[in-house]
Amino acid sequence: MPRMRAFLLSFFLTAGILAPLVLFLLLLQGRQQQRQAQVDAPASGVPIALPGPDDALTCLAVVRTETEDWFLLLRLDAYNNTVTSLGLPGQTAVRSPEGGAVTLAEACTGAGPGRAAALLADTLGVEISHYLLGDQEDLAQAAAQLFAPATVNLSGYDVPGAQAQVGKAPVQAIAADQAAALLAEWDLDADQQAGMLANIAGELLLAAIQTDGILPGQLLRDTSSGLLTTLTSAEFASIDRICGFLSTRQPELQTQRLPGRMVGARFELDEEAPALAARLLGSKEAIDPESGADSASDSASAFAPAASASPSPSAQPEE
């Protein structure tokens, strides 16, 4: 009995000494874990880069082939998370400030891509901030090295393989350096060719952005010596920023051909075309409400060639 009392006395004395020590160690460990969690957590005061309204760019791309010029309106918009590709036949009629109308091809051949961009912007009521003109073979070869083939939906086009299979849309993988040969083989009418060009260009651009946001800008840098363009190194950096934002999200691809019909040798845009262009590209008033440009002659001054741009051998100089 004395031994049991001695044991219990010894046990409680030891527990009385150790318990505060164990409690202190547990509290110390908890404080250390809390501090580490605060260190590991992102600082709430550090701003996160987000795209703004200025993180967007619209460009008229003119691709010169041996027989004709292809016209595309391309817009990269990180703020609205969209990539837009609009195809236009070279025969598209645009208003001329001298009266009457000319085609995009006539404007581009006669006075350069800046004139074509200004007349198109005035006709559609949209802002086209830049233009570029490049040789199809040069662009295609450079793009084929940088961009993976695009998966293009053939639905609605009069081309082989366009018939939809049960439960599966008709698609075809098209590399950048295959587009010209396929278009020549398909021999589509002007309207359908413009739509197919928009699809191919849009899918190639989207796939490149999703692979690496630096690729579109890299294509422009690699081909810059052969481009006639208002895009400068500052715009190349802006394109990198815009595509960088788009590459981290799931941008919506918008590919369209503006509605219209062939009337003689010209493609006349329907009344709905300006509204569709404004919805996809933003109206001139919405983008630049303080702009005083109300005619193609006013807006043409925005398209003076950049000093650093070098025209391709086949490009017509700006007036």
CSV table of N, CA and C in Angstrom, one decimal, residues 224-304:
chain,number,residue,atom,x,y,z
A,224,SER,N,8.9,40.4,-90.8
A,224,SER,CA,8.8,41.9,-90.8
A,224,SER,C,9.5,42.6,-91.9
A,225,SER,N,10.6,42.0,-92.4
A,225,SER,CA,11.4,42.6,-93.5
A,225,SER,C,10.6,42.6,-94.8
A,226,GLY,N,9.6,41.7,-94.9
A,226,GLY,CA,8.8,41.7,-96.1
A,226,GLY,C,7.4,42.2,-96.0
A,227,LEU,N,7.1,42.9,-94.9
A,227,LEU,CA,5.8,43.4,-94.6
A,227,LEU,C,5.7,44.9,-94.9
A,228,LEU,N,4.6,45.3,-95.4
A,228,LEU,CA,4.3,46.7,-95.5
A,228,LEU,C,3.2,46.9,-94.4
A,229,THR,N,3.5,47.6,-93.3
A,229,THR,CA,2.6,47.6,-92.2
A,229,THR,C,2.8,48.8,-91.3
A,230,THR,N,1.8,49.2,-90.6
A,230,THR,CA,1.8,50.2,-89.5
A,230,THR,C,2.2,49.6,-88.2
A,231,LEU,N,2.3,48.3,-88.1
A,231,LEU,CA,2.7,47.7,-86.8
A,231,LEU,C,4.2,47.9,-86.6
A,232,THR,N,4.5,48.4,-85.4
A,232,THR,CA,5.9,48.7,-85.1
A,232,THR,C,6.3,47.7,-84.0
A,233,SER,N,7.5,47.8,-83.5
A,233,SER,CA,8.0,47.0,-82.4
A,233,SER,C,7.1,47.2,-81.1
A,234,ALA,N,6.6,48.4,-80.9
A,234,ALA,CA,5.7,48.6,-79.8
A,234,ALA,C,4.4,47.8,-79.9
A,235,GLU,N,3.9,47.8,-81.2
A,235,GLU,CA,2.7,47.0,-81.4
A,235,GLU,C,3.0,45.5,-81.3
A,236,PHE,N,4.2,45.1,-81.7
A,236,PHE,CA,4.5,43.6,-81.5
A,236,PHE,C,4.5,43.3,-80.1
A,237,ALA,N,5.1,44.2,-79.2
A,237,ALA,CA,5.0,43.9,-77.8
A,237,ALA,C,3.6,43.9,-77.3
A,238,SER,N,2.7,44.8,-77.8
A,238,SER,CA,1.3,44.8,-77.4
A,238,SER,C,0.7,43.5,-77.8
A,239,ILE,N,1.0,43.0,-79.0
A,239,ILE,CA,0.4,41.7,-79.4
A,239,ILE,C,0.8,40.6,-78.5
A,240,ASP,N,2.1,40.6,-78.1
A,240,ASP,CA,2.6,39.6,-77.1
A,240,ASP,C,1.8,39.7,-75.8
A,241,ARG,N,1.5,40.9,-75.3
A,241,ARG,CA,0.8,41.0,-74.1
A,241,ARG,C,-0.7,40.5,-74.3
A,242,ILE,N,-1.3,40.9,-75.4
A,242,ILE,CA,-2.7,40.5,-75.6
A,242,ILE,C,-2.8,39.0,-75.7
A,243,CYS,N,-1.9,38.4,-76.5
A,243,CYS,CA,-1.9,37.0,-76.7
A,243,CYS,C,-1.5,36.2,-75.5
A,244,GLY,N,-0.7,36.9,-74.6
A,244,GLY,CA,-0.3,36.2,-73.4
A,244,GLY,C,-1.5,36.1,-72.5
A,245,PHE,N,-2.4,37.1,-72.4
A,245,PHE,CA,-3.6,37.1,-71.6
A,245,PHE,C,-4.5,36.0,-72.2
A,246,LEU,N,-4.7,36.0,-73.5
A,246,LEU,CA,-5.6,35.0,-74.2
A,246,LEU,C,-5.1,33.6,-74.0
A,247,SER,N,-3.8,33.4,-73.9
A,247,SER,CA,-3.3,32.0,-73.8
A,247,SER,C,-3.6,31.4,-72.5
A,248,THR,N,-3.9,32.2,-71.5
A,248,THR,CA,-4.2,31.7,-70.1
A,248,THR,C,-5.6,31.4,-69.9
A,249,ARG,N,-6.5,31.7,-70.9
A,249,ARG,CA,-7.9,31.6,-70.8
A,249,ARG,C,-8.4,30.7,-71.9
A,250,GLN,N,-9.7,30.6,-72.1
A,250,GLN,CA,-10.2,29.9,-73.3
A,250,GLN,C,-11.0,30.9,-74.2
A,251,PRO,N,-10.2,31.6,-75.0
A,251,PRO,CA,-10.8,32.6,-75.8
A,251,PRO,C,-11.9,32.1,-76.8
A,252,GLU,N,-12.9,32.9,-77.1
A,252,GLU,CA,-13.9,32.5,-78.1
A,252,GLU,C,-13.4,32.9,-79.5
A,253,LEU,N,-13.5,31.9,-80.4
A,253,LEU,CA,-13.1,32.2,-81.8
A,253,LEU,C,-14.4,32.6,-82.6
A,254,GLN,N,-14.3,33.8,-83.2
A,254,GLN,CA,-15.4,34.3,-84.0
A,254,GLN,C,-14.9,34.4,-85.5
A,255,THR,N,-15.4,33.5,-86.3
A,255,THR,CA,-15.1,33.5,-87.7
A,255,THR,C,-16.3,33.8,-88.6
A,256,GLN,N,-16.3,34.7,-89.5
A,256,GLN,CA,-17.5,35.1,-90.2
A,256,GLN,C,-17.0,35.6,-91.6
A,257,ARG,N,-18.0,35.6,-92.5
A,257,ARG,CA,-17.9,36.3,-93.8
A,257,ARG,C,-19.0,37.3,-93.8
A,258,LEU,N,-18.7,38.5,-94.1
A,258,LEU,CA,-19.7,39.6,-94.0
A,258,LEU,C,-20.8,39.3,-95.1
A,259,PRO,N,-22.1,39.4,-94.8
A,259,PRO,CA,-23.1,39.1,-95.8
A,259,PRO,C,-23.1,40.1,-96.9
A,260,GLY,N,-23.4,39.5,-98.1
A,260,GLY,CA,-23.5,40.3,-99.3
A,260,GLY,C,-23.7,39.4,-100.5
A,261,ARG,N,-23.6,40.0,-101.7
A,261,ARG,CA,-23.8,39.2,-102.9
A,261,ARG,C,-23.1,39.9,-104.1
A,262,MET,N,-22.7,39.0,-105.1
A,262,MET,CA,-22.1,39.6,-106.2
A,262,MET,C,-23.1,40.3,-107.1
A,263,VAL,N,-22.7,41.5,-107.5
A,263,VAL,CA,-23.5,42.3,-108.4
A,263,VAL,C,-22.6,42.7,-109.6
A,264,GLY,N,-22.6,42.0,-110.7
A,264,GLY,CA,-21.7,42.2,-111.7
A,264,GLY,C,-20.3,41.8,-111.2
A,265,ALA,N,-19.3,42.7,-111.3
A,265,ALA,CA,-18.0,42.3,-110.9
A,265,ALA,C,-17.6,42.7,-109.5
A,266,ARG,N,-18.6,43.2,-108.7
A,266,ARG,CA,-18.4,43.7,-107.4
A,266,ARG,C,-19.2,42.9,-106.4
A,267,PHE,N,-18.7,42.8,-105.2
A,267,PHE,CA,-19.4,42.1,-104.1
A,267,PHE,C,-20.0,43.2,-103.2
A,268,GLU,N,-21.3,43.3,-103.3
A,268,GLU,CA,-22.0,44.4,-102.5
A,268,GLU,C,-22.4,43.9,-101.2
A,269,LEU,N,-22.0,44.6,-100.1
A,269,LEU,CA,-22.3,44.2,-98.7
A,269,LEU,C,-23.8,44.5,-98.5
A,270,ASP,N,-24.4,43.6,-97.7
A,270,ASP,CA,-25.8,43.8,-97.3
A,270,ASP,C,-25.9,44.8,-96.3
A,271,GLU,N,-27.1,45.3,-96.0
A,271,GLU,CA,-27.4,46.3,-95.0
A,271,GLU,C,-27.0,45.8,-93.6
A,272,GLU,N,-27.0,44.5,-93.4
A,272,GLU,CA,-26.7,43.9,-92.1
A,272,GLU,C,-25.2,43.9,-91.8
A,273,ALA,N,-24.4,44.0,-92.8
A,273,ALA,CA,-22.9,43.9,-92.7
A,273,ALA,C,-22.3,44.8,-91.7
A,274,PRO,N,-22.6,46.1,-91.7
A,274,PRO,CA,-22.1,47.0,-90.7
A,274,PRO,C,-22.4,46.7,-89.3
A,275,ALA,N,-23.7,46.3,-89.1
A,275,ALA,CA,-24.1,45.9,-87.7
A,275,ALA,C,-23.3,44.6,-87.2
A,276,LEU,N,-23.1,43.7,-88.1
A,276,LEU,CA,-22.4,42.5,-87.8
A,276,LEU,C,-20.9,42.8,-87.5
A,277,ALA,N,-20.3,43.7,-88.3
A,277,ALA,CA,-18.9,44.1,-88.1
A,277,ALA,C,-18.8,44.8,-86.8
A,278,ALA,N,-19.7,45.7,-86.5
A,278,ALA,CA,-19.7,46.4,-85.2
A,278,ALA,C,-19.8,45.5,-84.0
A,279,ARG,N,-20.7,44.5,-84.1
A,279,ARG,CA,-20.8,43.6,-83.0
A,279,ARG,C,-19.5,42.8,-82.8
A,280,LEU,N,-18.9,42.4,-83.8
A,280,LEU,CA,-17.7,41.6,-83.7
A,280,LEU,C,-16.4,42.4,-83.4
A,281,LEU,N,-16.4,43.6,-84.0
A,281,LEU,CA,-15.1,44.4,-83.9
A,281,LEU,C,-15.3,45.6,-83.0
A,282,GLY,N,-16.5,46.0,-82.7
A,282,GLY,CA,-16.8,47.2,-82.0
A,282,GLY,C,-17.0,48.4,-82.9
A,283,SER,N,-18.0,49.2,-82.7
A,283,SER,CA,-18.2,50.3,-83.6
A,283,SER,C,-17.2,51.4,-83.4
A,284,LYS,N,-17.0,52.3,-84.4
A,284,LYS,CA,-16.0,53.3,-84.2
A,284,LYS,C,-16.3,54.2,-83.1
A,285,GLU,N,-17.6,54.5,-82.9
A,285,GLU,CA,-18.0,55.4,-81.8
A,285,GLU,C,-17.7,54.7,-80.4
A,286,ALA,N,-18.0,53.4,-80.3
A,286,ALA,CA,-17.8,52.7,-79.1
A,286,ALA,C,-16.3,52.7,-78.7
A,287,ILE,N,-15.4,52.5,-79.7
A,287,ILE,CA,-14.0,52.4,-79.5
A,287,ILE,C,-13.4,53.7,-79.3
A,288,ASP,N,-13.8,54.7,-80.1
A,288,ASP,CA,-13.1,56.0,-80.0
A,288,ASP,C,-14.2,57.1,-80.1
A,289,PRO,N,-14.9,57.4,-79.0
A,289,PRO,CA,-16.0,58.3,-79.0
A,289,PRO,C,-15.7,59.7,-79.3
A,290,GLU,N,-14.4,60.1,-79.1
A,290,GLU,CA,-14.0,61.5,-79.4
A,290,GLU,C,-13.4,61.7,-80.7
A,291,SER,N,-13.3,60.6,-81.5
A,291,SER,CA,-12.7,60.7,-82.9
A,291,SER,C,-13.5,61.7,-83.7
A,292,GLY,N,-12.9,62.6,-84.4
A,292,GLY,CA,-13.6,63.5,-85.3
A,292,GLY,C,-13.6,63.0,-86.7
A,293,ALA,N,-13.1,61.8,-87.0
A,293,ALA,CA,-13.0,61.3,-88.3
A,293,ALA,C,-14.4,60.8,-88.8
A,294,ASP,N,-14.9,61.5,-89.8
A,294,ASP,CA,-16.3,61.2,-90.2
A,294,ASP,C,-16.2,60.8,-91.7
A,295,SER,N,-15.1,60.6,-92.3
A,295,SER,CA,-14.9,60.2,-93.7
A,295,SER,C,-13.7,59.5,-93.9
A,296,ALA,N,-13.6,58.7,-95.0
A,296,ALA,CA,-12.4,57.9,-95.3
A,296,ALA,C,-11.2,58.8,-95.4
A,297,SER,N,-11.4,60.0,-96.0
A,297,SER,CA,-10.2,60.9,-96.1
A,297,SER,C,-9.7,61.3,-94.8
A,298,ASP,N,-10.5,61.5,-93.8
A,298,ASP,CA,-10.1,61.9,-92.4
A,298,ASP,C,-9.3,60.7,-91.8
A,299,SER,N,-9.9,59.5,-91.9
A,299,SER,CA,-9.3,58.4,-91.2
A,299,SER,C,-8.1,57.8,-92.0
A,300,ALA,N,-7.9,58.2,-93.2
A,300,ALA,CA,-6.8,57.7,-94.0
A,300,ALA,C,-5.4,58.1,-93.4
A,301,SER,N,-5.4,59.3,-92.7
A,301,SER,CA,-4.2,59.8,-92.2
A,301,SER,C,-3.7,58.9,-91.1
A,302,ALA,N,-4.5,58.1,-90.5
A,302,ALA,CA,-4.0,57.2,-89.5
A,302,ALA,C,-3.2,56.0,-90.0
A,303,PHE,N,-3.2,55.9,-91.4
A,303,PHE,CA,-2.5,54.7,-92.0
A,303,PHE,C,-1.3,55.1,-92.7
A,304,ALA,N,-0.5,56.1,-92.3
A,304,ALA,CA,0.8,56.4,-92.9
A,304,ALA,C,1.7,55.3,-92.6
